[in-house]
CSV table of C-alpha atoms and ligand atoms in Angstrom, one decimal:
chain,number,residue,atom,x,y,z
X,1,MET,CA,-16.9,-18.3,12.4
X,2,VAL,CA,-15.6,-15.3,13.9
X,3,LYS,CA,-12.1,-14.4,12.3
X,4,ARG,CA,-9.2,-13.3,14.5
X,5,VAL,CA,-7.5,-10.6,13.1
X,6,ALA,CA,-3.9,-9.1,13.5
X,7,ILE,CA,-3.4,-5.4,12.4
X,8,LEU,CA,0.3,-4.3,11.8
X,9,GLY,CA,0.1,-0.7,11.7
X,10,SER,CA,-3.2,0.2,13.5
X,11,THR,CA,-2.7,3.8,14.3
X,12,GLY,CA,-2.3,4.7,10.8
X,13,SER,CA,-5.2,5.6,8.5
X,14,ILE,CA,-6.0,2.0,7.1
X,15,GLY,CA,-5.6,0.4,10.4
X,16,LYS,CA,-8.2,3.0,11.9
X,17,GLN,CA,-10.4,2.2,9.3
X,18,ALA,CA,-10.0,-1.4,9.5
X,19,LEU,CA,-10.9,-1.0,13.2
X,20,GLU,CA,-14.1,0.8,12.3
X,21,VAL,CA,-15.0,-2.0,9.9
X,22,ILE,CA,-14.4,-4.5,12.8
X,23,GLU,CA,-16.1,-2.5,15.5
X,24,ALA,CA,-19.3,-2.5,13.1
X,25,HIS,CA,-19.0,-6.4,12.8
X,26,SER,CA,-18.0,-7.5,16.1
X,27,GLU,CA,-19.9,-10.7,15.4
X,28,SER,CA,-17.8,-11.5,12.4
X,29,PHE,CA,-14.2,-10.4,13.9
X,30,GLU,CA,-12.0,-10.4,16.9
X,31,ILE,CA,-8.9,-8.6,17.2
X,32,GLU,CA,-5.9,-10.5,18.3
X,33,VAL,CA,-2.8,-8.3,17.6
X,34,LEU,CA,-2.2,-4.4,17.4
X,35,THR,CA,0.7,-2.8,16.3
X,36,ALA,CA,1.9,0.5,16.0
X,37,ASN,CA,5.3,2.4,15.5
X,38,ASN,CA,5.0,5.5,17.8
X,39,SER,CA,1.5,6.6,18.3
X,40,THR,CA,1.3,5.3,21.8
X,41,GLY,CA,-1.7,7.4,23.0
X,42,LEU,CA,-3.9,5.9,20.1
X,43,LEU,CA,-2.7,2.4,20.3
X,44,ILE,CA,-3.3,2.3,24.1
X,45,GLN,CA,-6.9,3.5,23.3
X,46,GLN,CA,-7.3,1.0,20.9
X,47,ALA,CA,-6.1,-1.8,23.3
X,48,ARG,CA,-8.5,-0.7,25.8
X,49,GLN,CA,-11.2,-0.8,23.4
X,50,PHE,CA,-10.7,-3.8,21.4
X,51,LEU,CA,-8.9,-5.9,24.1
X,52,PRO,CA,-6.5,-7.8,21.9
X,53,ASN,CA,-4.6,-11.0,22.8
X,54,THR,CA,-1.2,-8.9,22.4
X,55,VAL,CA,0.1,-5.4,21.6
X,56,VAL,CA,3.3,-4.2,19.8
X,57,ILE,CA,5.0,-0.9,20.1
X,58,GLY,CA,7.8,-0.5,17.2
X,59,ASN,CA,9.5,2.0,19.2
X,60,LYS,CA,11.3,0.4,22.2
X,61,GLU,CA,11.7,3.5,24.1
X,62,LYS,CA,8.0,3.6,24.4
X,63,TYR,CA,7.5,0.2,25.9
X,64,LYS,CA,7.2,1.4,29.4
X,65,GLU,CA,4.6,3.9,28.7
X,66,VAL,CA,2.4,1.3,27.1
X,67,GLU,CA,3.0,-1.4,29.4
X,68,GLU,CA,1.9,0.9,32.5
X,69,ALA,CA,-1.0,2.2,30.8
X,70,LEU,CA,-2.4,-1.3,30.0
X,71,ALA,CA,-1.0,-2.9,33.0
X,72,ASP,CA,-4.8,-3.4,34.5
X,73,LEU,CA,-5.5,-5.5,31.7
X,74,PRO,CA,-4.4,-9.4,30.4
X,75,ILE,CA,-3.0,-7.9,27.4
X,76,LYS,CA,0.8,-9.2,26.4
X,77,ILE,CA,3.0,-6.4,25.5
X,78,TYR,CA,6.2,-6.6,23.2
X,79,ALA,CA,8.3,-3.9,21.8
X,80,GLY,CA,10.6,-3.5,18.7
X,81,GLU,CA,10.5,-4.8,15.1
X,82,GLU,CA,11.8,-8.0,15.7
X,83,ALA,CA,8.6,-8.4,17.9
X,84,ILE,CA,6.4,-7.1,15.4
X,85,ALA,CA,7.8,-9.9,12.6
X,86,GLN,CA,7.3,-12.5,15.5
X,87,VAL,CA,3.7,-12.0,16.7
X,88,VAL,CA,2.1,-12.6,13.3
X,89,GLN,CA,2.9,-16.2,13.6
X,90,MET,CA,0.8,-16.7,16.7
X,91,GLY,CA,-1.5,-19.7,16.5
X,92,THR,CA,-4.6,-17.6,17.1
X,93,ILE,CA,-4.3,-15.3,14.0
X,94,ASP,CA,-6.6,-16.0,10.9
X,95,VAL,CA,-5.7,-13.3,8.9
X,96,VAL,CA,-3.1,-10.5,9.3
X,97,ILE,CA,-3.7,-6.9,7.8
X,98,THR,CA,-0.4,-5.4,6.8
X,99,ALA,CA,-1.0,-1.8,7.1
X,100,MET,CA,2.6,-0.2,8.1
X,101,VAL,CA,4.2,2.1,5.9
X,102,GLY,CA,7.3,1.0,3.4
X,103,PHE,CA,9.7,-1.6,3.4
X,104,SER,CA,9.4,-2.5,7.0
X,105,GLY,CA,6.2,-4.6,5.9
X,106,LEU,CA,8.4,-7.0,4.1
X,107,LEU,CA,9.4,-9.3,6.9
X,108,PRO,CA,6.3,-9.5,9.1
X,109,THR,CA,4.6,-10.5,5.7
X,110,VAL,CA,7.3,-13.1,4.9
X,111,ASN,CA,6.8,-14.4,8.3
X,112,ALA,CA,2.9,-14.1,8.2
X,113,ILE,CA,2.9,-16.2,4.9
X,114,LYS,CA,5.1,-18.8,6.3
X,115,ALA,CA,2.9,-19.2,9.2
X,116,GLY,CA,0.0,-19.9,6.9
X,117,LYS,CA,-2.0,-16.7,7.9
X,118,GLN,CA,-4.1,-15.0,5.2
X,119,ILE,CA,-2.8,-11.7,4.2
X,120,ALA,CA,-5.0,-8.7,3.9
X,121,LEU,CA,-2.5,-6.5,1.9
X,122,ALA,CA,-2.4,-2.8,2.4
X,123,ASN,CA,1.4,-2.3,2.3
X,124,LYS,CA,1.9,-2.3,-1.5
X,125,GLU,CA,5.7,-1.8,-0.9
X,126,THR,CA,6.0,-5.6,0.0
X,127,LEU,CA,5.0,-6.7,-3.5
X,128,VAL,CA,6.9,-3.9,-5.1
X,129,VAL,CA,10.2,-4.7,-3.4
X,130,ALA,CA,9.9,-8.5,-3.5
X,131,GLY,CA,6.7,-9.5,-5.4
X,132,ASP,CA,8.3,-12.7,-7.2
X,133,MET,CA,9.6,-14.1,-3.6
X,134,ILE,CA,6.2,-13.0,-1.7
X,135,THR,CA,4.0,-14.7,-4.7
X,136,GLN,CA,6.0,-17.7,-4.9
X,137,LEU,CA,6.0,-18.2,-0.8
X,138,ALA,CA,2.1,-17.7,-0.8
X,139,LEU,CA,1.7,-20.3,-3.4
X,140,GLU,CA,3.9,-22.7,-1.4
X,141,HIS,CA,2.1,-22.2,1.6
X,142,LYS,CA,-1.3,-22.0,0.1
X,143,VAL,CA,-1.7,-18.6,1.7
X,144,SER,CA,-4.3,-16.0,-0.3
X,145,ILE,CA,-3.1,-12.6,-0.7
X,146,LEU,CA,-6.2,-10.4,-0.5
X,147,PRO,CA,-5.6,-6.9,-2.0
X,148,VAL,CA,-6.8,-4.0,0.3
X,149,ASP,CA,-5.4,-1.3,-2.1
X,150,SER,CA,-8.6,0.1,-3.5
X,151,GLU,CA,-7.8,-0.2,-7.5
X,152,HIS,CA,-6.3,-3.9,-6.8
X,153,SER,CA,-9.6,-4.4,-4.8
X,154,ALA,CA,-11.3,-3.3,-7.6
X,155,ILE,CA,-9.7,-5.7,-10.2
X,156,PHE,CA,-10.0,-8.6,-7.6
X,157,GLN,CA,-13.7,-7.9,-7.4
X,158,CYS,CA,-14.2,-7.8,-11.3
X,159,LEU,CA,-12.3,-11.5,-11.5
X,160,ALA,CA,-14.7,-13.0,-9.0
X,161,GLY,CA,-16.1,-15.7,-11.2
X,162,GLU,CA,-13.8,-15.4,-13.7
X,163,PHE,CA,-10.9,-17.8,-12.8
X,164,HIS,CA,-10.3,-19.3,-16.1
X,165,ASN,CA,-10.9,-16.6,-18.2
X,166,PRO,CA,-7.4,-15.0,-19.0
X,167,ILE,CA,-7.3,-11.1,-18.5
X,168,GLU,CA,-6.1,-9.0,-21.7
X,169,LYS,CA,-5.3,-6.0,-19.9
X,170,ILE,CA,-6.1,-4.0,-16.9
X,171,CYS,CA,-6.5,-0.1,-16.5
X,172,LEU,CA,-5.6,1.2,-13.1
X,173,THR,CA,-7.3,4.3,-12.5
X,174,ALA,CA,-5.6,7.5,-11.0
X,175,SER,CA,-7.1,10.5,-9.5
X,176,GLY,CA,-4.2,12.3,-10.7
X,177,GLY,CA,-3.7,14.1,-7.3
X,178,PRO,CA,-3.5,17.7,-6.5
X,179,PHE,CA,-1.3,18.7,-9.4
X,180,ARG,CA,-3.2,17.0,-12.4
X,181,GLY,CA,-2.9,19.3,-15.6
X,182,LYS,CA,0.3,21.3,-14.0
X,183,ASP,CA,3.4,21.8,-15.9
X,184,VAL,CA,6.8,21.1,-14.4
X,185,GLU,CA,7.3,24.8,-13.6
X,186,PHE,CA,4.4,24.7,-11.3
X,187,LEU,CA,5.6,21.5,-9.6
X,188,ARG,CA,8.8,23.3,-8.9
X,189,LYS,CA,7.4,25.7,-6.5
X,190,VAL,CA,5.2,23.1,-4.8
X,191,THR,CA,5.3,23.1,-0.9
X,192,ARG,CA,4.7,20.3,1.5
X,193,CYS,CA,1.3,21.6,2.5
X,194,GLU,CA,-0.1,21.8,-1.0
X,195,ALA,CA,1.4,18.3,-1.8
X,196,LEU,CA,-0.3,17.0,1.4
X,197,ASN,CA,-3.7,18.1,0.4
X,198,HIS,CA,-5.3,15.3,-1.9
X,199,PRO,CA,-8.7,16.0,-3.3
X,200,ASN,CA,-10.4,12.6,-2.9
X,201,TRP,CA,-8.5,10.4,-0.6
X,202,SER,CA,-7.5,11.0,3.1
X,203,MET,CA,-4.4,9.2,3.6
X,204,GLY,CA,-1.1,8.8,5.5
X,205,ASP,CA,1.7,11.4,4.6
X,206,LYS,CA,4.0,8.8,2.5
X,207,ILE,CA,1.1,7.9,0.3
X,208,THR,CA,-0.1,11.3,-0.1
X,209,ILE,CA,3.0,12.6,-1.4
X,210,ASP,CA,3.5,9.5,-3.5
X,211,SER,CA,-0.3,10.3,-5.0
X,212,ALA,CA,0.7,14.0,-6.0
X,213,SER,CA,3.9,12.6,-7.7
X,214,LEU,CA,2.1,9.6,-9.1
X,215,MET,CA,4.9,7.4,-7.7
X,216,ASN,CA,1.9,5.8,-6.1
X,217,LYS,CA,0.2,4.8,-9.4
X,218,GLY,CA,3.8,3.4,-10.5
X,219,LEU,CA,3.9,1.3,-7.4
X,220,GLU,CA,0.4,0.2,-7.8
X,221,ALA,CA,1.4,-1.3,-11.4
X,222,ILE,CA,4.1,-3.3,-10.0
X,223,GLU,CA,1.8,-4.6,-7.3
X,224,ALA,CA,-0.8,-5.4,-9.8
X,225,ARG,CA,1.7,-7.1,-11.9
X,226,TRP,CA,2.4,-9.6,-8.9
X,227,LEU,CA,-1.1,-9.9,-7.6
X,228,PHE,CA,-2.8,-10.7,-11.1
X,229,ASP,CA,0.2,-12.4,-12.7
X,230,LEU,CA,0.6,-9.7,-15.6
X,231,THR,CA,3.3,-8.5,-17.8
X,232,PRO,CA,3.9,-4.6,-17.9
X,233,GLU,CA,2.2,-4.3,-21.2
X,234,GLN,CA,-1.1,-5.7,-19.9
X,235,ILE,CA,-1.1,-2.7,-17.3
X,236,GLU,CA,-2.7,0.9,-18.5
X,237,ILE,CA,-2.8,3.9,-16.2
X,238,VAL,CA,-5.8,5.8,-16.7
X,239,VAL,CA,-6.5,9.5,-15.0
X,240,HIS,CA,-10.0,9.7,-13.6
X,241,PRO,CA,-10.0,12.5,-11.1
X,242,GLN,CA,-13.7,11.5,-9.6
X,243,SER,CA,-12.2,8.6,-8.3
X,244,ILE,CA,-15.8,6.6,-8.6
X,245,VAL,CA,-14.6,4.0,-11.1
X,246,HIS,CA,-12.0,2.3,-8.9
X,247,SER,CA,-10.3,0.3,-12.0
X,248,LEU,CA,-11.3,-2.0,-14.8
X,249,VAL,CA,-10.4,-5.2,-16.2
X,250,GLN,CA,-10.7,-6.1,-20.0
X,251,PHE,CA,-10.9,-9.8,-20.9
X,252,GLU,CA,-10.1,-11.7,-24.4
X,253,ASP,CA,-13.3,-11.1,-25.9
X,254,GLY,CA,-13.1,-7.2,-25.1
X,255,SER,CA,-15.6,-7.2,-22.7
X,256,MET,CA,-14.7,-4.6,-19.5
X,257,LYS,CA,-15.7,-5.0,-16.2
X,258,ALA,CA,-15.3,-2.0,-13.6
X,259,GLN,CA,-15.7,-1.7,-10.1
X,260,MET,CA,-17.6,1.5,-8.9
X,261,GLY,CA,-18.4,3.5,-5.8
X,262,LEU,CA,-17.5,6.5,-3.7
X,263,PRO,CA,-14.1,6.7,-2.7
X,264,ASP,CA,-14.4,5.0,0.8
X,265,MET,CA,-11.3,2.8,1.7
X,266,ARG,CA,-13.5,0.8,4.5
X,267,LEU,CA,-15.1,-0.9,1.2
X,268,PRO,CA,-11.9,-2.7,0.1
X,269,ILE,CA,-10.9,-3.5,3.8
X,270,GLN,CA,-14.2,-4.8,4.8
X,271,TYR,CA,-14.0,-6.8,1.1
X,272,ALA,CA,-10.6,-8.4,2.0
X,273,LEU,CA,-11.9,-9.5,5.3
X,274,THR,CA,-15.2,-11.0,4.0
X,275,TYR,CA,-13.8,-12.3,0.6
X,276,PRO,CA,-15.7,-14.0,-1.0
X,277,GLY,CA,-18.7,-13.2,1.0
X,278,ARG,CA,-20.1,-9.5,1.4
X,279,LEU,CA,-21.1,-7.8,4.6
X,280,LYS,CA,-24.0,-5.4,4.8
X,281,SER,CA,-22.5,-1.7,5.3
X,282,GLU,CA,-23.7,1.7,6.3
X,283,PHE,CA,-21.3,3.5,4.0
X,284,PRO,CA,-22.5,6.4,2.0
X,285,ARG,CA,-24.1,5.3,-1.4
X,286,PHE,CA,-23.1,6.6,-4.8
X,287,ASN,CA,-25.6,8.6,-6.7
X,288,PHE,CA,-25.3,9.2,-10.2
X,289,MET,CA,-27.1,12.5,-10.0
X,290,ASP,CA,-24.5,13.9,-8.0
X,291,TYR,CA,-21.8,12.9,-10.7
X,292,PRO,CA,-23.2,13.7,-14.1
X,293,GLN,CA,-19.8,13.5,-15.7
X,294,LEU,CA,-17.2,10.8,-14.9
X,295,THR,CA,-14.1,11.9,-17.0
X,296,PHE,CA,-11.1,9.8,-18.2
X,297,GLU,CA,-7.7,11.2,-19.7
X,298,LYS,CA,-4.2,10.2,-20.2
X,299,ALA,CA,-1.5,10.4,-17.5
X,300,ASP,CA,1.3,12.9,-18.1
X,301,ALA,CA,4.4,10.7,-17.5
X,302,LYS,CA,6.5,13.7,-19.1
X,303,VAL,CA,5.4,16.0,-16.2
X,304,PHE,CA,5.3,13.2,-13.5
X,305,ARG,CA,8.4,11.1,-14.3
X,306,ASN,CA,8.1,8.8,-11.1
X,307,LEU,CA,5.4,7.0,-13.5
X,308,ASP,CA,8.0,6.5,-16.0
X,309,LEU,CA,10.4,5.5,-13.6
X,310,ALA,CA,8.3,2.9,-12.0
X,311,PHE,CA,7.5,1.3,-15.4
X,312,GLN,CA,11.2,1.2,-16.2
X,313,ALA,CA,12.1,-0.3,-12.9
X,314,MET,CA,9.5,-2.9,-13.8
X,315,ASP,CA,10.3,-3.7,-17.4
X,316,LYS,CA,14.2,-4.3,-15.7
X,317,GLY,CA,12.9,-6.6,-13.2
X,318,GLY,CA,15.2,-8.1,-10.4
X,319,ASN,CA,15.9,-5.9,-7.5
X,320,MET,CA,15.4,-2.8,-9.6
X,321,PRO,CA,11.7,-2.2,-8.0
X,322,CYS,CA,13.5,-2.6,-4.5
X,323,ILE,CA,16.0,0.1,-5.4
X,324,LEU,CA,13.0,2.4,-6.9
X,325,ASN,CA,10.9,2.0,-3.6
X,326,ALA,CA,14.2,2.8,-1.5
X,327,ALA,CA,15.0,5.8,-3.1
X,328,ASN,CA,11.6,7.0,-3.1
X,329,GLU,CA,11.2,6.2,0.5
X,330,ILE,CA,14.0,8.4,1.2
X,331,ALA,CA,13.1,11.2,-1.4
X,332,VAL,CA,9.7,11.3,0.1
X,333,ASP,CA,11.0,11.6,3.7
X,334,CYS,CA,13.4,14.5,2.7
X,335,PHE,CA,10.6,15.9,1.0
X,336,LEU,CA,8.8,16.0,4.0
X,337,LYS,CA,11.4,17.6,5.7
X,338,GLY,CA,12.1,20.4,3.3
X,339,GLU,CA,15.4,19.0,2.2
X,340,VAL,CA,14.4,18.2,-1.5
X,341,GLY,CA,12.1,19.5,-4.1
X,342,PHE,CA,9.1,18.1,-5.3
X,343,VAL,CA,10.7,17.6,-9.0
X,344,GLU,CA,13.9,16.8,-7.8
X,345,MET,CA,12.6,13.6,-6.0
X,346,SER,CA,12.3,12.0,-9.6
X,347,GLY,CA,16.2,13.2,-10.2
X,348,VAL,CA,17.4,11.2,-6.8
X,349,ILE,CA,15.2,8.1,-7.8
X,350,GLU,CA,16.6,8.1,-11.6
X,351,LYS,CA,20.4,8.3,-10.3
X,352,THR,CA,19.8,5.7,-7.7
X,353,MET,CA,18.6,3.5,-10.1
X,354,ARG,CA,21.9,4.1,-12.2
X,355,GLN,CA,24.1,3.7,-9.3
X,356,SER,CA,23.0,0.8,-7.4
X,357,THR,CA,24.2,-2.5,-7.8
X,358,PHE,CA,21.7,-4.7,-10.0
X,359,LYS,CA,20.6,-8.2,-9.2
X,360,GLU,CA,18.7,-10.0,-11.8
X,361,HIS,CA,17.8,-12.9,-9.5
X,362,PRO,CA,17.8,-11.6,-6.0
X,363,THR,CA,17.4,-13.7,-2.8
X,364,PHE,CA,15.9,-12.3,0.4
X,365,ASP,CA,19.3,-11.0,1.6
X,366,ASP,CA,20.0,-9.3,-1.5
X,367,TYR,CA,16.9,-7.4,-1.0
X,368,MET,CA,17.7,-6.5,2.6
X,369,ASN,CA,21.2,-5.2,1.2
X,370,SER,CA,19.9,-3.6,-1.8
X,371,ASN,CA,17.3,-1.5,-0.1
X,372,THR,CA,20.1,-0.4,2.6
X,373,GLU,CA,22.4,0.4,-0.3
X,374,ALA,CA,19.9,2.4,-2.5
X,375,ARG,CA,18.7,4.4,0.5
X,376,ASN,CA,22.5,5.1,1.3
X,377,ILE,CA,22.8,6.4,-2.2
X,378,ALA,CA,19.7,8.3,-2.5
X,379,SER,CA,20.6,10.0,0.8
X,380,GLY,CA,24.2,10.6,-0.4
X,381,ILE,CA,22.6,12.3,-3.4
X,382,ILE,CA,20.3,14.6,-1.4
X,383,ASN,CA,23.5,15.6,0.9
X,384,GLU,CA,25.3,16.5,-2.0
X,385,ARG,CA,22.6,18.8,-3.5
X,386,LYS,CA,22.5,20.5,-0.1
X,387,LYS,CA,26.2,21.7,0.0
I,1,MN3,MN1,-4.5,3.0,-4.3
């Protein structure tokens, strides 16, 4: 059976790699929907190649450009964030790959779950912000959320066939990013360019900065908590600079299972699309002789304070991870614009967490409001520093 796929964020790093996977297995997949925020050139090119039923451009000002470029093809074209949140409900979609960046992934994911679509989740922020609500909703609508994030895919793969066996703990591996082993003094002088230079993975700007600051691992811990129904105490972070062991599960008998492979996002993307099966791939294979040493070390949460802040937010629960995420999105955005230093980002996030309104049992509207409030507070803190 051919699976009909919608890719939200098709011009980003995950979106492009998802299209590579689909192109290599055109007998198994068909593209129904492609969406992008701003990258019209690539979106148009992708639409011409994959001939989806529908294309959505997030930025409404770019509607005409896309419409004119695809006028000779029978493709429906819409614009705006509301349209992205609506098209996921189309009857012809089987699975939605959520590969957009940040909080904007929340509403389309909620709608897709309500419409009974399978979710291949690449937008971790959705679970960070509202994991309780999303997992509950998925349960109600009998929808599976299949992880695309490599660490979570690793755990998911280790859990195959282990349904009734409780997890004792998981180890999320982290590459440590470009600043592994550095001290705070070093981090103070870090530039945008240095932070964007990740040793093992080639990814979008936001997640690359998050990886350098270890916020990515903090967000992933929260993501894992919801995906695998864990307590914060069951989640351990281990730095593994070679990025070959993608994560581990430890069961109650002490046995540990790990999933390994070269760092290549196409593999977890493909597994999310083919689960529970696997499809043959041409991806490069791992060779032990190329990696005579796989090493593991402790994450330095004193230097990389974001990791600590993320665990604090997870422990606190309620809307605190939503606040953390909003403050981080602003901090990263401002760091990329040169408005705040690398180390200062943690200060902005910590202050925002202290100043925002805490809700223990947030509703959907609470999350929306909380996101807006935390963004305003974080922006205010950064503006204050500039004076
Ligand atoms: Mn990851």
